[in-house]
mmCIF file of C-alpha atoms and ligand atoms in Angstrom:
data_model
loop_
_atom_site.group_PDB
_atom_site.id
_atom_site.type_symbol
_atom_site.label_atom_id
_atom_site.label_comp_id
_atom_site.label_asym_id
_atom_site.label_seq_id
_atom_site.Cartn_x
_atom_site.Cartn_y
_atom_site.Cartn_z
ATOM 1 C CA MET R 1290 -0.177 0.009 0.002
ATOM 2 C CA GLY R 1291 1.336 3.268 -0.867
ATOM 3 C CA LEU R 1292 2.510 5.925 1.518
ATOM 4 C CA ALA R 1293 -0.278 8.452 0.538
ATOM 5 C CA THR R 1294 -3.012 5.655 1.065
ATOM 6 C CA ARG R 1295 -1.513 4.943 4.630
ATOM 7 C CA ASN R 1296 -1.270 8.670 5.399
ATOM 8 C CA LEU R 1297 -5.083 9.143 4.611
ATOM 9 C CA GLN R 1298 -5.707 5.980 6.551
ATOM 10 C CA ALA R 1299 -3.981 7.370 9.600
ATOM 11 C CA PHE R 1300 -5.611 10.781 9.263
ATOM 12 C CA LEU R 1301 -9.104 9.180 9.069
ATOM 13 C CA MET R 1302 -8.369 7.283 12.169
ATOM 14 C CA MET R 1303 -6.876 10.430 13.994
ATOM 15 C CA ALA R 1304 -10.026 12.333 12.989
ATOM 16 C CA ALA R 1305 -12.257 9.553 14.265
ATOM 17 C CA LEU R 1306 -10.498 9.287 17.522
ATOM 18 C CA PHE R 1307 -10.423 12.791 17.978
ATOM 19 C CA GLN R 1308 -14.145 13.349 17.394
ATOM 20 C CA VAL R 1309 -15.110 10.436 20.027
ATOM 21 C CA SER R 1310 -12.336 12.041 22.516
ATOM 22 C CA LEU R 1311 -13.949 15.562 22.535
ATOM 23 C CA GLY R 1312 -15.747 14.917 25.648
ATOM 24 C CA ALA R 1313 -14.805 13.521 28.843
ATOM 25 C CA VAL R 1314 -15.937 9.870 29.692
ATOM 26 C CA TYR R 1315 -17.197 9.207 33.156
ATOM 27 C CA MET R 1316 -18.343 5.876 34.740
ATOM 28 C CA VAL R 1317 -20.895 6.622 37.174
ATOM 29 C CA GLY R 1318 -19.845 5.458 40.499
ATOM 30 C CA ASP R 1319 -16.461 4.681 39.227
ATOM 31 C CA SER R 1320 -15.515 1.365 39.823
ATOM 32 C CA ALA R 1321 -18.724 0.671 41.994
ATOM 33 C CA GLY R 1322 -20.542 1.422 38.857
ATOM 34 C CA TRP R 1323 -24.419 1.863 39.301
ATOM 35 C CA MET R 1324 -25.715 -0.256 42.257
ATOM 36 C CA LEU R 1325 -27.663 0.221 45.375
ATOM 37 C CA PRO R 1326 -25.507 2.618 47.534
ATOM 38 C CA ILE R 1327 -25.669 0.470 50.653
ATOM 39 C CA LEU R 1328 -22.704 -0.008 53.211
ATOM 40 C CA GLY R 1329 -20.989 3.224 51.999
ATOM 41 C CA ILE R 1330 -19.629 1.730 48.993
ATOM 42 C CA VAL R 1331 -20.727 4.481 46.694
ATOM 43 C CA ASP R 1332 -22.429 7.884 47.015
ATOM 44 C CA TYR R 1333 -23.814 9.297 44.052
ATOM 45 C CA ASN R 1334 -24.063 12.690 45.580
ATOM 46 C CA LYS R 1335 -20.447 12.586 46.416
ATOM 47 C CA TRP R 1336 -19.314 10.998 43.082
ATOM 48 C CA THR R 1337 -20.879 14.319 41.418
ATOM 49 C CA SER R 1338 -19.479 16.681 43.953
ATOM 50 C CA ASN R 1339 -16.008 16.802 42.595
ATOM 51 C CA LYS R 1340 -16.823 16.575 38.960
ATOM 52 C CA THR R 1341 -17.526 19.246 36.439
ATOM 53 C CA PHE R 1342 -19.734 17.924 33.353
ATOM 54 C CA HIS R 1343 -19.931 19.827 30.098
ATOM 55 C CA VAL R 1344 -21.591 19.485 26.868
ATOM 56 C CA GLY R 1345 -20.126 16.559 24.755
ATOM 57 C CA ASP R 1346 -19.219 14.512 27.983
ATOM 58 C CA ILE R 1347 -20.066 10.863 28.078
ATOM 59 C CA ILE R 1348 -21.466 9.250 31.115
ATOM 60 C CA ILE R 1349 -21.479 5.513 31.324
ATOM 61 C CA PHE R 1350 -23.947 3.426 33.590
ATOM 62 C CA ASN R 1351 -22.491 0.048 34.338
ATOM 63 C CA TYR R 1352 -24.567 -2.283 36.127
ATOM 64 C CA ASN R 1353 -26.199 -5.898 35.968
ATOM 65 C CA SER R 1354 -29.276 -5.523 34.163
ATOM 66 C CA LEU R 1355 -31.088 -8.376 35.967
ATOM 67 C CA PHE R 1356 -31.175 -6.045 38.931
ATOM 68 C CA HIS R 1357 -31.263 -2.639 37.718
ATOM 69 C CA ASN R 1358 -31.891 -0.062 35.025
ATOM 70 C CA VAL R 1359 -31.487 3.560 34.314
ATOM 71 C CA ARG R 1360 -34.359 6.074 33.869
ATOM 72 C CA GLU R 1361 -33.995 9.733 32.740
ATOM 73 C CA VAL R 1362 -36.790 11.757 34.640
ATOM 74 C CA THR R 1363 -37.691 15.077 35.234
ATOM 75 C CA HIS R 1364 -36.600 17.032 38.484
ATOM 76 C CA GLN R 1365 -40.090 16.298 39.994
ATOM 77 C CA ASN R 1366 -40.026 12.738 39.371
ATOM 78 C CA PHE R 1367 -36.455 12.632 40.386
ATOM 79 C CA LYS R 1368 -37.503 14.162 43.705
ATOM 80 C CA ASN R 1369 -40.192 11.950 44.094
ATOM 81 C CA CYS R 1370 -38.365 8.671 42.852
ATOM 82 C CA ASN R 1371 -41.214 8.348 40.326
ATOM 83 C CA ALA R 1372 -40.390 6.022 37.517
ATOM 84 C CA THR R 1373 -43.628 5.453 35.823
ATOM 85 C CA SER R 1374 -43.251 7.978 32.950
ATOM 86 C CA PRO R 1375 -39.465 8.273 32.139
ATOM 87 C CA ILE R 1376 -38.067 10.765 29.440
ATOM 88 C CA VAL R 1377 -35.754 7.874 28.272
ATOM 89 C CA SER R 1378 -35.427 4.360 29.489
ATOM 90 C CA TYR R 1379 -31.888 2.324 29.637
ATOM 91 C CA ASP R 1380 -31.779 -1.484 30.247
ATOM 92 C CA SER R 1381 -28.662 -2.656 28.484
ATOM 93 C CA GLY R 1382 -26.518 -3.019 31.680
ATOM 94 C CA PHE R 1383 -23.870 -0.559 29.883
ATOM 95 C CA ASP R 1384 -25.509 2.422 28.768
ATOM 96 C CA ALA R 1385 -23.124 5.382 27.540
ATOM 97 C CA ILE R 1386 -25.132 8.457 27.431
ATOM 98 C CA THR R 1387 -23.931 11.624 25.734
ATOM 99 C CA LEU R 1388 -24.652 15.001 27.585
ATOM 100 C CA LYS R 1389 -26.030 17.109 24.826
ATOM 101 C CA THR R 1390 -27.230 20.203 26.483
ATOM 102 C CA LEU R 1391 -26.554 22.380 29.349
ATOM 103 C CA GLY R 1392 -28.376 21.951 32.901
ATOM 104 C CA HIS R 1393 -29.512 19.195 34.849
ATOM 105 C CA TRP R 1394 -30.010 15.505 33.616
ATOM 106 C CA TYR R 1395 -31.618 13.465 36.368
ATOM 107 C CA PHE R 1396 -31.431 9.437 36.536
ATOM 108 C CA ILE R 1397 -32.714 7.046 38.768
ATOM 109 C CA CYS R 1398 -32.997 3.273 39.041
ATOM 110 C CA GLY R 1399 -36.506 2.285 37.995
ATOM 111 C CA VAL R 1400 -36.681 -0.794 40.112
ATOM 112 C CA ALA R 1401 -38.945 -0.503 43.045
ATOM 113 C CA GLY R 1402 -37.292 1.330 46.232
ATOM 114 C CA HIS R 1403 -34.051 1.664 44.632
ATOM 115 C CA CYS R 1404 -34.337 5.028 44.013
ATOM 116 C CA GLN R 1405 -35.499 5.684 47.454
ATOM 117 C CA MET R 1406 -32.295 3.922 48.876
ATOM 118 C CA GLY R 1407 -30.091 6.550 46.945
ATOM 119 C CA MET R 1408 -29.744 5.082 43.499
ATOM 120 C CA LYS R 1409 -30.354 8.392 41.786
ATOM 121 C CA VAL R 1410 -27.923 10.608 40.448
ATOM 122 C CA ASP R 1411 -28.284 14.716 39.368
ATOM 123 C CA ILE R 1412 -25.886 15.356 36.571
ATOM 124 C CA LYS R 1413 -25.516 19.208 36.200
ATOM 125 C CA VAL R 1414 -24.018 20.078 32.737
ATOM 126 C CA THR R 1415 -22.096 23.664 33.035
ATOM 127 C CA PRO R 1416 -20.508 25.846 30.307
ATOM 128 C CA PHE R 1417 -17.015 25.423 29.499
ATOM 129 C CA SER R 1418 -15.982 28.957 30.465
ATOM 130 C CA PRO R 1419 -18.186 30.621 33.126
ATOM 131 C CA PRO R 1420 -18.191 34.208 32.773
ATOM 132 C CA PRO R 1421 -15.534 35.635 35.005
ATOM 133 C CA THR R 1422 -16.398 37.527 38.119
ATOM 134 C CA ALA R 1423 -13.764 40.077 38.251
ATOM 135 C CA SER R 1424 -12.490 41.607 34.855
ATOM 136 C CA PRO R 1425 -9.723 39.699 33.186
ATOM 137 C CA PRO R 1426 -6.358 41.368 32.627
ATOM 138 C CA PRO R 1427 -5.776 42.908 29.423
ATOM 139 C CA ALA R 1428 -4.890 40.714 26.371
ATOM 140 C CA PRO R 1429 -1.731 41.094 25.038
ATOM 141 C CA ALA R 1430 -1.285 43.206 21.990
ATOM 142 C CA PRO R 1431 -1.433 40.872 18.725
ATOM 143 C CA ILE R 1432 1.832 40.430 17.098
ATOM 144 C CA SER R 1433 1.549 42.101 13.599
ATOM 145 C CA GLY R 1434 3.310 40.429 10.769
ATOM 146 C CA ALA R 1435 3.723 37.068 12.454
HETATM 147 C C1 LIG V 1627 -12.724 13.247 43.048
HETATM 148 O O1 LIG V 1627 -12.656 12.445 44.292
HETATM 149 C C2 LIG V 1627 -12.181 11.082 44.065
HETATM 150 C C3 LIG V 1627 -11.908 10.511 45.381
HETATM 151 O O2 LIG V 1627 -11.719 11.238 46.467
HETATM 152 C C4 LIG V 1627 -10.829 11.079 43.404
HETATM 153 O O3 LIG V 1627 -10.171 10.084 43.095
HETATM 154 C C5 LIG V 1627 -11.088 12.088 41.894
HETATM 155 O O4 LIG V 1627 -9.519 12.074 41.560
HETATM 156 C C6 LIG V 1627 -11.362 13.257 42.246
HETATM 157 N N1 LIG V 1627 -11.938 13.985 40.897
HETATM 158 C C7 LIG V 1627 -11.722 15.197 40.619
HETATM 159 C C8 LIG V 1627 -11.895 15.565 39.265
HETATM 160 O O5 LIG V 1627 -11.038 15.962 41.378
HETATM 161 C C1 LIG V 1628 -45.552 9.662 38.425
HETATM 162 O O1 LIG V 1628 -45.482 10.736 37.411
HETATM 163 C C2 LIG V 1628 -46.502 10.462 36.555
HETATM 164 C C3 LIG V 1628 -46.213 11.355 35.328
HETATM 165 O O2 LIG V 1628 -45.300 12.387 35.697
HETATM 166 C C4 LIG V 1628 -47.799 10.818 37.408
HETATM 167 O O3 LIG V 1628 -48.714 10.764 36.421
HETATM 168 C C5 LIG V 1628 -47.973 9.999 38.339
HETATM 169 O O4 LIG V 1628 -49.211 10.503 39.220
HETATM 170 C C6 LIG V 1628 -46.883 9.991 39.394
HETATM 171 N N1 LIG V 1628 -46.978 9.146 40.506
HETATM 172 C C7 LIG V 1628 -46.878 9.360 41.684
HETATM 173 C C8 LIG V 1628 -47.005 8.427 42.708
HETATM 174 O O5 LIG V 1628 -46.602 10.562 42.176
#
């Protein structure tokens, strides 16, 4: 195979890699995955508390689909642990969800009682560069003729 073809293939592969790596990928609950937060093994509030989610990031729910599921719900249904009319239902056991919009994304386990036991996570997607509270230092003058 010619060098040009090889370069083209390498370029296309890089482009594909770049596209999928634009956002960060988070495993919900890290190594614990998506489970009943019993015995202090995982706490989904703590899990989100030191993370910053942006548009384009991917969250993955990793769980045993015999025992759990994932339901995206409204804020109201998140608060009430009501999974009767989810926005989207996921049941694969390994659900990768791309966070496409700013704001809160609410997920609960739809199996009876699990959300009440803490199997719920509120993902807040924030802008990349929040407006600075103080005025930034003046930008350096552009170098002309560079
Ligand atoms: C969040 O906290 C966990 C455990 O304390 C730590 O392992 C992880 O690196 C932290 N993540 C960030 C983005 O600070
Ligand atoms: C659950 O939510 C649905 C639709 O949002 C609503 O019709 C139903 O009454 C709710 N159930 C409970 C127990 O709140």
